Coordinates of C-alpha atoms in Angstrom, one line a residue:
Chain A
M128 CA -79.4 45.7 19.3
G129 CA -77.6 48.4 17.6
L130 CA -76.9 52.1 18.0
I131 CA -76.9 54.3 15.1
K132 CA -74.7 57.3 15.3
A133 CA -75.3 59.8 12.5
E134 CA -72.5 62.0 11.6
G135 CA -73.0 65.2 9.7
G136 CA -76.4 66.2 8.7
E137 CA -76.1 69.8 7.8
G138 CA -75.1 70.1 4.2
V139 CA -72.6 72.8 4.5
G140 CA -70.9 71.5 7.5
L141 CA -70.7 68.0 6.0
G142 CA -69.3 69.3 2.8
E143 CA -66.6 71.2 4.7
G144 CA -65.8 68.2 6.8
L145 CA -65.3 65.8 4.0
E146 CA -63.8 68.1 1.5
G147 CA -60.3 67.2 2.6
V148 CA -61.0 63.5 2.1
S149 CA -62.4 63.1 -1.3
G150 CA -63.8 66.4 -2.4
R151 CA -67.2 64.8 -3.1
W152 CA -69.8 64.2 -0.4
E153 CA -73.4 63.6 0.1
V154 CA -73.5 60.6 2.4
A155 CA -74.3 61.1 6.0
K156 CA -72.3 58.3 7.5
V157 CA -74.2 56.2 10.0
V158 CA -72.3 53.6 11.9
V159 CA -74.0 50.8 13.8
V160 CA -72.1 50.4 17.0
G161 CA -71.8 46.9 18.5
D162 CA -74.6 45.4 16.6
R163 CA -74.0 41.7 17.1
A164 CA -77.6 40.5 17.1
G165 CA -78.1 37.4 15.1
G166 CA -74.4 36.9 14.9
R167 CA -74.1 39.6 12.2
D168 CA -72.8 43.0 11.9
F169 CA -75.0 45.4 10.0
P170 CA -73.0 48.5 9.3
L171 CA -75.3 51.0 7.8
L172 CA -74.9 54.2 5.8
A173 CA -77.9 56.4 6.0
M174 CA -78.4 58.6 3.0
V175 CA -79.3 62.1 2.3
C176 CA -82.8 61.8 0.9
T177 CA -82.4 61.6 -2.9
F178 CA -86.1 62.4 -3.4
Y179 CA -85.8 65.6 -1.5
Q180 CA -82.9 66.5 -3.8
K181 CA -85.3 66.3 -6.7
G182 CA -87.9 68.1 -4.7
M183 CA -90.4 65.3 -4.6
C184 CA -90.2 63.6 -1.2
S185 CA -93.7 62.8 -0.1
Y186 CA -92.7 62.2 3.5
G187 CA -91.7 65.7 4.0
S188 CA -90.6 66.4 7.5
R189 CA -91.4 62.8 8.5
C190 CA -88.8 61.4 6.2
R191 CA -86.3 59.1 7.7
Y192 CA -83.5 60.7 5.6
D193 CA -81.7 63.9 5.8
H194 CA -83.4 66.6 4.0
V195 CA -80.4 68.8 3.1
K196 CA -79.6 70.6 -0.1
V197 CA -76.6 69.5 -2.0
S198 CA -75.3 70.7 -5.3
H199 CA -77.0 69.6 -8.4
H200 CA -74.0 67.6 -9.7
Q201 CA -73.7 65.5 -6.6
A202 CA -77.4 64.9 -6.3
S203 CA -77.6 63.5 -9.8
A204 CA -74.6 61.3 -9.0
S205 CA -76.3 59.9 -6.0
S206 CA -79.6 59.3 -7.8
S207 CA -78.1 57.5 -10.7
S208 CA -76.7 54.6 -8.9
S209 CA -75.7 53.7 -5.4
N210 CA -72.7 51.9 -6.7
S211 CA -71.2 55.1 -7.9
L212 CA -71.2 56.7 -4.5
P213 CA -67.8 58.1 -4.0
Y214 CA -67.4 58.0 -0.3
V215 CA -67.9 54.8 1.6
A216 CA -66.2 53.9 4.8
S217 CA -64.0 50.9 4.0
D218 CA -65.5 48.6 6.6
S219 CA -69.0 49.7 6.1
V220 CA -71.5 48.2 3.7
Q221 CA -73.5 50.6 1.7
I222 CA -77.1 50.0 1.9
T223 CA -79.6 52.3 0.4
Y224 CA -83.0 50.9 1.3
P225 CA -85.2 52.6 3.8
L226 CA -84.6 51.2 7.3
M227 CA -87.2 48.8 8.5
D228 CA -88.5 50.8 11.4
A229 CA -89.2 53.5 8.9
L230 CA -91.2 51.1 6.9
N231 CA -93.0 49.9 9.9
G232 CA -94.4 53.3 10.3
E233 CA -92.2 54.6 13.0
F234 CA -91.3 57.6 10.9
K235 CA -89.1 60.0 12.7
A236 CA -87.6 63.2 11.5
A237 CA -84.1 62.6 10.4
S238 CA -81.8 63.6 13.2
S239 CA -78.2 63.2 14.2
A240 CA -79.2 61.9 17.6
P241 CA -78.2 58.3 18.5
K242 CA -81.1 56.1 17.8
E243 CA -82.2 52.7 19.0
L244 CA -82.7 50.2 16.2
T245 CA -83.9 46.7 16.8
A246 CA -81.6 44.4 15.0
S247 CA -84.2 41.8 14.6
S248 CA -86.3 44.1 12.5
K249 CA -83.6 44.4 9.8
P250 CA -83.7 42.1 6.9
F251 CA -80.6 40.8 5.3
V252 CA -80.0 42.6 2.1
P253 CA -77.1 42.0 -0.2
P254 CA -74.9 45.0 -0.2
G255 CA -74.8 47.4 -3.0
K256 CA -78.3 46.9 -4.2
P257 CA -80.2 50.0 -5.0
A258 CA -83.2 50.9 -3.0
W259 CA -85.8 50.4 -5.7
T260 CA -85.1 46.7 -6.1
Q261 CA -86.0 46.1 -2.4
T262 CA -89.7 45.9 -3.1
F263 CA -91.2 44.8 0.1
E264 CA -94.6 43.1 0.0
I265 CA -97.1 45.8 -0.2
H266 CA -99.9 44.2 1.8
T267 CA -97.6 44.0 4.8
F268 CA -96.8 47.6 4.7
P269 CA -99.9 49.4 3.4
E270 CA -98.5 52.8 4.5
N271 CA -95.8 52.3 1.8
Q272 CA -98.3 52.7 -0.9
G273 CA -97.6 55.8 -2.8
G274 CA -94.4 56.2 -0.8
H275 CA -91.1 57.1 -2.2
V276 CA -90.2 53.5 -3.0
P277 CA -91.3 52.8 -6.5
M278 CA -93.1 49.5 -6.5
A279 CA -92.4 47.0 -9.2
V280 CA -92.9 43.8 -7.3
R281 CA -90.9 41.0 -8.7
L282 CA -90.8 38.1 -6.4
A283 CA -87.4 37.0 -7.6
D284 CA -86.0 40.3 -6.5
L285 CA -87.2 39.9 -2.9
P286 CA -84.5 38.9 -0.4
I287 CA -85.1 35.9 1.7
C288 CA -85.1 36.1 5.5
S289 CA -81.5 35.7 6.7
F290 CA -82.6 34.4 10.1
A291 CA -84.5 31.6 8.6
A292 CA -81.6 30.9 6.4
A293 CA -79.2 30.8 9.3
G294 CA -81.4 28.6 11.4
S295 CA -84.5 29.9 12.9
C296 CA -86.4 33.1 12.5
P297 CA -87.7 34.8 15.7
H298 CA -90.8 36.1 13.8
G299 CA -91.8 32.7 12.6
E300 CA -95.0 32.9 10.5
K301 CA -95.3 36.6 11.0
C302 CA -92.0 37.4 9.4
P303 CA -92.3 40.0 6.7
H304 CA -89.7 38.4 4.6
I305 CA -89.9 35.3 2.4
H306 CA -88.6 32.2 4.2
G307 CA -86.4 30.2 1.9
D308 CA -87.2 26.5 1.2
L309 CA -85.4 23.9 3.1
C310 CA -82.2 22.6 1.5
S311 CA -82.2 18.9 2.3
I312 CA -78.4 18.7 2.3
C313 CA -77.3 21.6 4.6
E314 CA -80.7 21.6 6.3
K315 CA -81.1 25.4 6.2
H316 CA -84.0 27.4 4.8
C317 CA -81.7 29.0 2.2
L318 CA -83.3 28.1 -1.1
H319 CA -84.9 31.1 -2.7
P320 CA -88.3 30.0 -3.9
Y321 CA -88.3 32.3 -6.9
R322 CA -84.7 32.1 -8.1
P323 CA -84.3 28.7 -9.8
D324 CA -80.7 29.4 -10.9
E325 CA -79.6 30.2 -7.4
R326 CA -81.4 27.1 -6.1
V327 CA -79.6 24.9 -8.5
E328 CA -76.3 26.5 -7.8
H329 CA -76.8 26.2 -4.1
I330 CA -77.7 22.5 -4.3
K331 CA -74.7 21.9 -6.5
L332 CA -72.4 23.6 -4.0
C333 CA -74.0 21.8 -1.1
Q334 CA -73.5 18.4 -2.8
K335 CA -69.9 19.2 -3.6
N336 CA -69.2 20.3 0.0
N337 CA -71.0 17.2 1.3
K338 CA -69.0 14.9 -0.9
R339 CA -65.7 16.5 0.2
L340 CA -66.8 16.2 3.8
E341 CA -67.5 12.5 3.4
A342 CA -64.2 12.0 1.6
L343 CA -62.4 13.8 4.4
K344 CA -64.2 11.6 7.0
L345 CA -63.0 8.5 5.1
S346 CA -59.5 9.9 4.8
Q347 CA -59.3 10.3 8.6
E348 CA -59.2 6.5 8.9
I349 CA -56.4 5.9 6.4
E350 CA -53.1 4.9 7.8
C351 CA -49.7 5.3 6.2
S352 CA -48.3 1.9 5.5
V353 CA -44.8 3.0 6.4
C354 CA -45.1 4.9 9.7
L355 CA -48.4 3.1 10.6
D356 CA -49.9 6.4 11.7
R357 CA -53.1 7.9 10.6
V358 CA -52.0 10.4 8.0
L359 CA -54.5 13.1 9.0
S360 CA -53.7 12.8 12.7
K361 CA -50.1 13.8 12.2
P362 CA -48.8 16.6 14.5
T363 CA -48.0 19.2 11.8
A364 CA -50.1 20.4 9.0
A365 CA -47.4 19.8 6.5
E366 CA -47.3 16.1 7.4
R367 CA -51.1 15.7 7.2
K368 CA -51.0 14.9 3.5
F369 CA -51.2 11.8 1.4
G370 CA -48.6 11.0 -1.2
L371 CA -50.6 9.4 -4.0
L372 CA -48.7 7.1 -6.4
S373 CA -49.6 7.3 -10.0
E374 CA -49.7 3.6 -10.7
C375 CA -51.3 2.0 -7.6
D376 CA -53.7 2.8 -4.8
H377 CA -51.7 2.2 -1.6
P378 CA -51.8 5.0 0.9
F379 CA -48.8 6.7 2.3
C380 CA -48.2 10.0 4.0
I381 CA -46.3 12.4 1.8
S382 CA -43.2 12.6 4.1
C383 CA -42.8 8.8 4.2
I384 CA -43.1 8.1 0.5
R385 CA -40.8 11.0 -0.3
N386 CA -38.4 9.8 2.3
W387 CA -38.4 6.3 0.8
R388 CA -38.1 7.5 -2.8
S389 CA -35.2 9.8 -2.0
N390 CA -33.6 7.3 0.2
S391 CA -30.0 6.6 -0.4
P392 CA -30.5 2.9 -0.1
A393 CA -28.4 0.3 1.5
S394 CA -25.7 -1.3 -0.6
G395 CA -26.9 -3.5 -3.4
M396 CA -30.3 -1.9 -3.8
D397 CA -31.5 -1.4 -7.3
V398 CA -32.1 2.4 -7.0
N399 CA -34.0 2.8 -10.2
N400 CA -36.6 0.3 -9.4
A401 CA -36.7 -0.5 -5.7
V402 CA -37.0 3.1 -4.6
R403 CA -39.4 4.1 -7.3
A404 CA -41.6 1.1 -6.6
C405 CA -44.6 1.1 -4.3
P406 CA -43.4 -0.3 -0.9
I407 CA -46.4 -2.6 -0.9
C408 CA -47.0 -3.9 -4.4
R409 CA -43.6 -2.8 -6.0
K410 CA -45.3 -1.2 -9.0
I411 CA -43.1 1.5 -10.3
S412 CA -44.6 5.0 -10.2
Y413 CA -42.6 7.9 -11.7
F414 CA -44.2 10.6 -9.6
V415 CA -46.0 11.3 -6.4
I416 CA -49.0 13.5 -6.0
P417 CA -49.5 15.3 -2.7
S418 CA -53.1 15.5 -1.6
V419 CA -54.9 16.4 1.6
I420 CA -57.7 14.0 0.8
W421 CA -57.8 10.3 0.0
Y422 CA -59.9 9.1 -2.9
S423 CA -62.4 6.3 -3.2
T424 CA -62.9 6.2 -6.9
K425 CA -60.7 6.3 -10.0
E426 CA -62.4 9.5 -11.1
E427 CA -61.6 11.2 -7.8
K428 CA -57.9 10.2 -8.1
Q429 CA -57.8 11.5 -11.7
E430 CA -59.3 14.7 -10.5
I431 CA -56.6 15.1 -7.9
I432 CA -53.9 14.3 -10.4
D433 CA -55.3 16.7 -12.9
N434 CA -55.6 19.5 -10.4
Y435 CA -52.1 18.9 -9.3
K436 CA -50.7 19.0 -12.8
A437 CA -52.7 22.1 -13.6
K438 CA -51.2 23.8 -10.5
L439 CA -47.7 22.9 -11.6
K440 CA -48.4 23.9 -15.1
S441 CA -49.0 27.4 -13.8
I442 CA -45.5 27.7 -12.3
D443 CA -42.6 28.5 -14.6
C444 CA -40.0 25.7 -14.7
K445 CA -36.9 26.9 -13.0
Y446 CA -34.7 24.7 -15.1
F447 CA -36.1 25.9 -18.4
D448 CA -35.8 29.5 -17.1
F449 CA -37.8 31.0 -20.0
G450 CA -35.6 29.4 -22.6
N451 CA -32.4 30.5 -20.9
G452 CA -31.8 27.2 -19.2
T453 CA -32.3 23.6 -20.0
C454 CA -34.8 21.3 -18.4
P455 CA -33.8 17.6 -18.1
F456 CA -37.5 16.6 -18.4
G457 CA -38.0 18.3 -21.7
T458 CA -41.5 18.5 -23.0
S459 CA -42.8 16.1 -20.5
C460 CA -41.9 18.5 -17.7
F461 CA -44.9 19.2 -15.4
Y462 CA -43.9 22.9 -15.0
R463 CA -44.5 25.6 -17.5
H464 CA -42.1 26.2 -20.3
T465 CA -42.5 29.6 -21.7
Y466 CA -40.2 31.8 -23.7
K467 CA -39.8 35.4 -22.8
P468 CA -40.2 37.5 -25.9
H469 CA -36.5 38.4 -26.0
A470 CA -35.3 34.9 -25.2
K471 CA -33.6 33.1 -28.0
R472 CA -35.1 29.9 -29.1
P473 CA -32.7 27.0 -29.8
P474 CA -32.3 26.6 -33.5
N475 CA -33.6 23.0 -33.5
F476 CA -36.6 23.8 -31.3
R477 CA -39.6 21.8 -32.1
P478 CA -42.6 21.0 -30.0
C479 CA -42.4 17.3 -29.1
T480 CA -44.9 14.8 -27.9
Y481 CA -44.3 12.5 -25.0
R482 CA -42.0 9.7 -25.5
P483 CA -41.6 7.0 -22.8
R484 CA -38.4 6.8 -20.7
Q485 CA -35.7 5.0 -22.5
V486 CA -32.4 5.8 -20.7
V487 CA -31.9 5.0 -17.1
V488 CA -29.0 6.8 -15.5
A489 CA -27.3 5.0 -12.7
E490 CA -27.3 7.2 -9.6
E491 CA -23.7 6.4 -8.8
A492 CA -22.5 7.7 -12.1
I493 CA -24.4 10.9 -11.5
E494 CA -23.0 11.4 -8.1
N495 CA -19.5 11.0 -9.3
I496 CA -20.0 13.6 -12.0
V497 CA -21.7 15.9 -9.6
R498 CA -18.8 15.6 -7.2
E499 CA -16.4 16.5 -9.9
L500 CA -18.4 19.4 -11.1
V501 CA -19.3 20.8 -7.8
I502 CA -16.0 22.6 -7.5
E503 CA -17.1 24.9 -10.2
E504 CA -18.5 28.0 -8.6
E505 CA -21.4 28.3 -11.1
L506 CA -22.8 25.0 -10.1
V507 CA -22.5 25.8 -6.4
D508 CA -24.5 28.9 -7.0
L509 CA -27.0 27.0 -9.1
A510 CA -27.4 24.5 -6.3
R511 CA -27.9 27.2 -3.7
Q512 CA -30.5 28.8 -5.9
L513 CA -32.2 25.5 -6.4
V514 CA -32.4 24.9 -2.7
I515 CA -33.9 28.3 -2.1
E516 CA -36.4 27.8 -4.8
E517 CA -37.3 24.4 -3.5
E518 CA -38.0 25.9 -0.1
E519 CA -40.2 28.5 -1.6
L520 CA -42.2 26.0 -3.5
G521 CA -42.7 24.1 -0.3
D522 CA -46.0 22.5 -1.0
L523 CA -45.2 21.1 -4.4
D524 CA -43.6 17.8 -5.0
T525 CA -39.9 18.5 -5.1
E526 CA -38.1 15.3 -4.5
D527 CA -34.5 14.6 -4.9
I528 CA -32.8 17.9 -5.8
G529 CA -29.6 16.1 -6.0
S530 CA -30.5 13.8 -8.7
F531 CA -32.1 16.6 -10.7
L532 CA -28.9 18.5 -10.5
G533 CA -27.0 15.3 -11.2
M534 CA -29.0 14.6 -14.2
S535 CA -28.7 18.0 -15.7
A536 CA -25.0 17.9 -14.9
L537 CA -24.6 14.6 -16.6
L538 CA -26.5 15.8 -19.6
M539 CA -24.2 18.8 -19.9
Q540 CA -21.2 16.6 -19.5
L541 CA -22.2 14.1 -22.1
G542 CA -23.4 16.7 -24.5
F543 CA -26.8 15.2 -24.8
D544 CA -29.0 17.0 -27.1
D545 CA -32.0 14.7 -27.1
W546 CA -33.6 15.9 -23.9
D547 CA -36.7 14.0 -24.5
S548 CA -35.3 10.6 -24.0
F549 CA -35.1 11.6 -20.3
S550 CA -38.8 11.5 -19.7
D551 CA -40.4 13.1 -16.8
D552 CA -39.6 11.6 -13.5
E553 CA -40.0 13.3 -10.2
N554 CA -40.4 16.9 -11.4
Chain B
M260 CA -33.6 8.9 13.2
L261 CA -35.2 5.6 14.2
D262 CA -38.9 5.8 14.0
V263 CA -39.6 4.9 17.7
S264 CA -43.4 5.1 17.5
R265 CA -43.4 2.7 14.6
V266 CA -41.1 0.2 16.3
Q267 CA -43.3 0.3 19.4
K268 CA -46.4 -0.3 17.3
E269 CA -44.8 -3.2 15.6
L270 CA -43.8 -4.8 18.9
M271 CA -47.3 -4.5 20.2
E272 CA -48.8 -5.8 16.9
C273 CA -46.4 -8.7 16.7
N274 CA -46.8 -9.9 20.3
R275 CA -50.6 -9.7 20.2
D276 CA -51.0 -13.0 18.3
K277 CA -47.7 -14.7 19.0
A278 CA -49.4 -17.9 20.0
I279 CA -50.9 -18.2 16.5
S280 CA -48.1 -16.8 14.3
G281 CA -45.3 -18.5 16.2
V282 CA -43.2 -15.4 16.1
S283 CA -42.5 -12.9 18.9
I284 CA -40.2 -10.0 19.5
V285 CA -38.8 -8.7 22.8
L286 CA -36.2 -6.1 23.7
H287 CA -32.8 -7.6 23.7
D288 CA -31.9 -8.8 27.2
G289 CA -34.9 -7.0 28.6
G290 CA -33.1 -3.7 28.1
S291 CA -34.6 -0.4 27.0
D292 CA -32.9 0.0 23.7
L293 CA -35.5 -0.1 20.9
S294 CA -32.9 -0.5 18.3
H295 CA -31.7 -3.9 19.7
L296 CA -34.3 -6.6 19.8
S297 CA -34.4 -10.3 19.8
G298 CA -37.0 -12.3 17.9
T299 CA -38.2 -15.9 18.3
I300 CA -39.6 -18.1 15.7
T301 CA -40.8 -21.7 16.0
G302 CA -39.6 -24.3 13.5
P303 CA -42.3 -24.9 10.9
V304 CA -44.2 -28.2 11.2
G305 CA -43.2 -30.9 8.7
T306 CA -39.6 -29.8 8.4
P307 CA -36.4 -30.9 10.2
Y308 CA -36.8 -27.8 12.3
E309 CA -40.2 -28.8 13.8
G310 CA -40.3 -28.4 17.5
G311 CA -37.4 -26.1 17.6
T312 CA -37.4 -22.5 18.9
F313 CA -35.0 -20.2 17.1
Q314 CA -33.6 -17.0 18.6
I315 CA -32.8 -14.2 16.2
D316 CA -30.8 -11.1 17.0
I317 CA -32.3 -8.0 15.5
S318 CA -30.6 -4.6 15.3
L319 CA -32.4 -1.7 13.7
P320 CA -30.3 0.8 11.8
S321 CA -31.1 4.5 12.3
G322 CA -32.7 4.6 8.9
Y323 CA -35.3 2.0 9.8
P324 CA -37.9 1.5 8.3
F325 CA -36.3 3.0 5.2
E326 CA -33.4 0.6 5.6
P327 CA -33.8 -3.1 6.3
P328 CA -33.3 -4.4 9.9
K329 CA -30.1 -6.5 10.5
M330 CA -31.0 -10.0 11.5
Q331 CA -28.9 -13.0 12.5
F332 CA -29.6 -16.4 14.0
I333 CA -28.4 -16.8 17.5
T334 CA -29.5 -20.4 17.7
K335 CA -27.4 -22.7 15.5
V336 CA -29.2 -23.9 12.4
W337 CA -28.3 -26.3 9.7
H338 CA -29.8 -24.6 6.6
P339 CA -28.4 -23.8 3.2
N340 CA -29.3 -20.1 3.5
I341 CA -28.1 -19.6 7.0
S342 CA -24.5 -19.7 8.0
S343 CA -23.8 -22.7 10.3
Q344 CA -20.9 -20.7 11.7
N345 CA -22.3 -17.3 12.6
G346 CA -26.0 -17.4 11.8
A347 CA -25.9 -14.9 9.0
I348 CA -29.0 -15.0 6.8
C349 CA -29.2 -14.8 3.1
L350 CA -32.6 -13.4 2.3
D351 CA -33.4 -10.9 -0.4
I352 CA -36.0 -8.9 1.7
L353 CA -33.3 -8.2 4.3
K354 CA -31.1 -6.8 1.6
D355 CA -32.1 -5.2 -1.7
Q356 CA -35.7 -6.2 -1.7
W357 CA -36.5 -4.6 1.6
S358 CA -39.5 -2.3 1.5
P359 CA -40.7 0.1 4.3
A360 CA -44.1 -1.6 4.1
L361 CA -42.5 -4.7 5.6
T362 CA -42.3 -5.1 9.3
L363 CA -40.3 -7.0 11.8
K364 CA -43.1 -9.5 12.1
T365 CA -43.3 -10.0 8.3
A366 CA -39.5 -10.4 8.2
L367 CA -39.6 -13.0 10.9
L368 CA -42.4 -14.8 9.1
S369 CA -40.3 -14.7 6.0
L370 CA -37.5 -16.4 8.0
Q371 CA -39.9 -19.0 9.1
A372 CA -40.9 -19.6 5.4
L373 CA -37.2 -19.7 4.5
L374 CA -36.8 -22.6 7.0
S375 CA -39.5 -24.6 5.2
A376 CA -38.3 -23.7 1.7
P377 CA -34.5 -23.5 1.5
E378 CA -32.9 -22.0 -1.6
P379 CA -29.8 -24.1 -2.2
D380 CA -29.0 -22.4 -5.5
D381 CA -28.4 -19.1 -3.7
P382 CA -26.6 -20.4 -0.6
Q383 CA -25.2 -18.7 2.4
D384 CA -23.4 -21.8 3.7
A385 CA -21.9 -23.8 0.8
V386 CA -21.3 -26.9 2.8
V387 CA -24.9 -27.2 3.9
A388 CA -26.1 -26.4 0.3
Q389 CA -23.8 -29.1 -1.2
Q390 CA -25.2 -31.6 1.3
Y391 CA -28.8 -30.5 0.6
L392 CA -28.3 -31.0 -3.1
R393 CA -26.3 -34.3 -3.1
E394 CA -27.2 -36.2 0.1
Y395 CA -30.6 -34.9 1.0
P396 CA -31.3 -37.6 3.7
T397 CA -28.1 -36.8 5.4
F398 CA -29.0 -33.1 5.3
V399 CA -32.4 -33.8 6.9
A400 CA -30.8 -35.9 9.6
T401 CA -28.2 -33.3 10.4
A402 CA -30.8 -30.5 10.5
R403 CA -33.0 -32.5 12.8
Y404 CA -30.1 -33.3 15.0
W405 CA -29.1 -29.6 15.2
T406 CA -32.6 -28.7 16.0
E407 CA -32.7 -31.3 18.7
V408 CA -29.5 -30.2 20.3
F409 CA -29.5 -26.4 19.9
A410 CA -33.1 -25.3 19.3
K411 CA -35.0 -27.3 21.9
R412 CA -35.4 -25.9 25.4
T413 CA -35.0 -28.2 28.3
S414 CA -38.6 -27.7 29.3
V415 CA -39.7 -28.8 25.9
G416 CA -40.2 -32.5 25.5
I417 CA -40.3 -33.5 29.1
E418 CA -42.8 -36.2 28.4
E419 CA -40.3 -37.8 26.0
K420 CA -37.6 -37.8 28.8
V421 CA -40.0 -39.4 31.3
Q422 CA -40.9 -42.0 28.7
K423 CA -37.3 -42.8 28.1
L424 CA -36.4 -43.2 31.7
V425 CA -39.5 -45.2 32.4
E426 CA -38.4 -47.5 29.7
M427 CA -35.2 -48.0 31.5
G428 CA -37.1 -49.5 34.4
F429 CA -37.8 -46.7 36.8
S430 CA -41.2 -45.9 38.1
E431 CA -43.0 -43.0 36.4
D432 CA -43.6 -41.0 39.6
L433 CA -40.0 -41.3 40.7
V434 CA -38.7 -40.2 37.2
K435 CA -41.0 -37.2 37.3
N436 CA -39.9 -36.1 40.7
T437 CA -36.2 -36.6 39.9
L438 CA -36.5 -34.8 36.6
E439 CA -38.1 -31.9 38.5
S440 CA -35.4 -31.7 41.1
V441 CA -32.7 -31.4 38.5
N442 CA -34.6 -28.9 36.3
G443 CA -35.3 -31.4 33.5
D444 CA -31.7 -32.4 32.8
E445 CA -32.0 -35.9 31.5
N446 CA -28.4 -37.0 32.2
M447 CA -28.4 -35.6 35.8
A448 CA -31.7 -37.3 36.5
L449 CA -30.4 -40.7 35.2
E450 CA -27.3 -40.3 37.4
K451 CA -29.4 -39.5 40.4
L452 CA -31.8 -42.4 39.7
C453 CA -28.9 -44.8 39.3
S454 CA -27.1 -43.6 42.5
G455 CA -30.3 -43.4 44.6

């Protein structure tokens, strides 16, 4: 049930009242108070009768809408399109069709008195639709004939009953609105019988959702092979993520696999291989893909990887820094390398294709160089900046800042100019 | 930080089928320190270590499972890859080939496999390795003797002791009772039998 409070009503008074707000007015604001029936809010805006403005309202004093005179300019504005209405309360949805009880024949003179309105009698209508597309079935409302709703009945334009779409309609067979066809996937009557495009779209969406749900169900069971916990049952949201390896299909949680890959290993470990390798099959993967869902097919995995790469590609590389810095990963960097218009391109700049990794830098050598360099204030600042940026990125795969820094430091030290020989690694 | 929940899971998992796998892990000295454990493996059948039960001291570094557990034989073993002096083990998975996907159980099973397949070319104990390569029969005899002496519990092989004493001319019932009264010590039982 809802209460309608109409504000304004007298043209002059309304005009004065709203002048300070926007300077344009014509809408008598009606707010539905506490209308929660059917689990939905139906905020409504009642209108000044636009037909009355043109001097042709056939309902006369029985019209549901306010018969007040407004200036010609505003009247034409209101009649052209409901979307151009200048004043709309921000949390209200603008609806311009005649209220249902008016259509049911309970025509009452427009008044500003609070008025009972049965929620169940209101159809769901997409907001922002002009009144004349809401062509209700004529045989149901014979009194509408010759009324002020121009009738061009197009079945595709009819809205479907929202109650049936949400579950069950209290009116059942007698419901004045079209009941949608049953969607076999979501099991709701939400397929519009006369809008084939919408049907196809809905089914597609439903199938996609369903697939995702199934995948999520399967993912629930997957255990991390390192901590032996179910990945999606971890205590914090940040931990409830898989770390996919590019070269094999063994499941780990993102924190375990990152921890292992960034592990400063016990003496004698071959850092470049042991740590990069899958803990189970020892296949070497050069990057880890975070994902909230586990995959069951190759295509799904590829999709996850592609999405991840696309996401990274939309972020500017902090090492490249719009051409001001140098990225150790060169053209195979996952992040975006863009030049600012004013940035100077290196003289030998040429777009390169991917070349496989050729040089393996021993971590010890890197660490020694970093230790030597770290006294330089610039580098300290750089490191600080990197750490901050890493934290901001948060979600993205940001392993082993130290070795990034080390690698770029080494490159600087050695005066390497062939960046591309250091192919992408953990970026 | 030691991953306590993982260690607990591993202990449960390992001890669930210890009768079949032949390996088990308990907390060291029945204490409550999860980072100090002791494991037990049975000597593989068809090797000089058959019938022996070997104790292994396990201490978990704080980085476990990202760092390998430290394992050492407590029971003396004659084996090319295990020090006859201090029980130190030479096994790649306990060093640079460790992987966090390995568990204490799989590590112990690897030790069991090491007992059946020694690697004399990558020795921990040079003396034993030399003997293994040059005088294999002597190696087998020594390993078997060490197993007999150090790796067999007194309760194990009580039938053999009874058999031995019976062969000396004592009645079976008497031997059994005597052995029981001295907790299975063969020499004490013989002394008692001779004196009584």
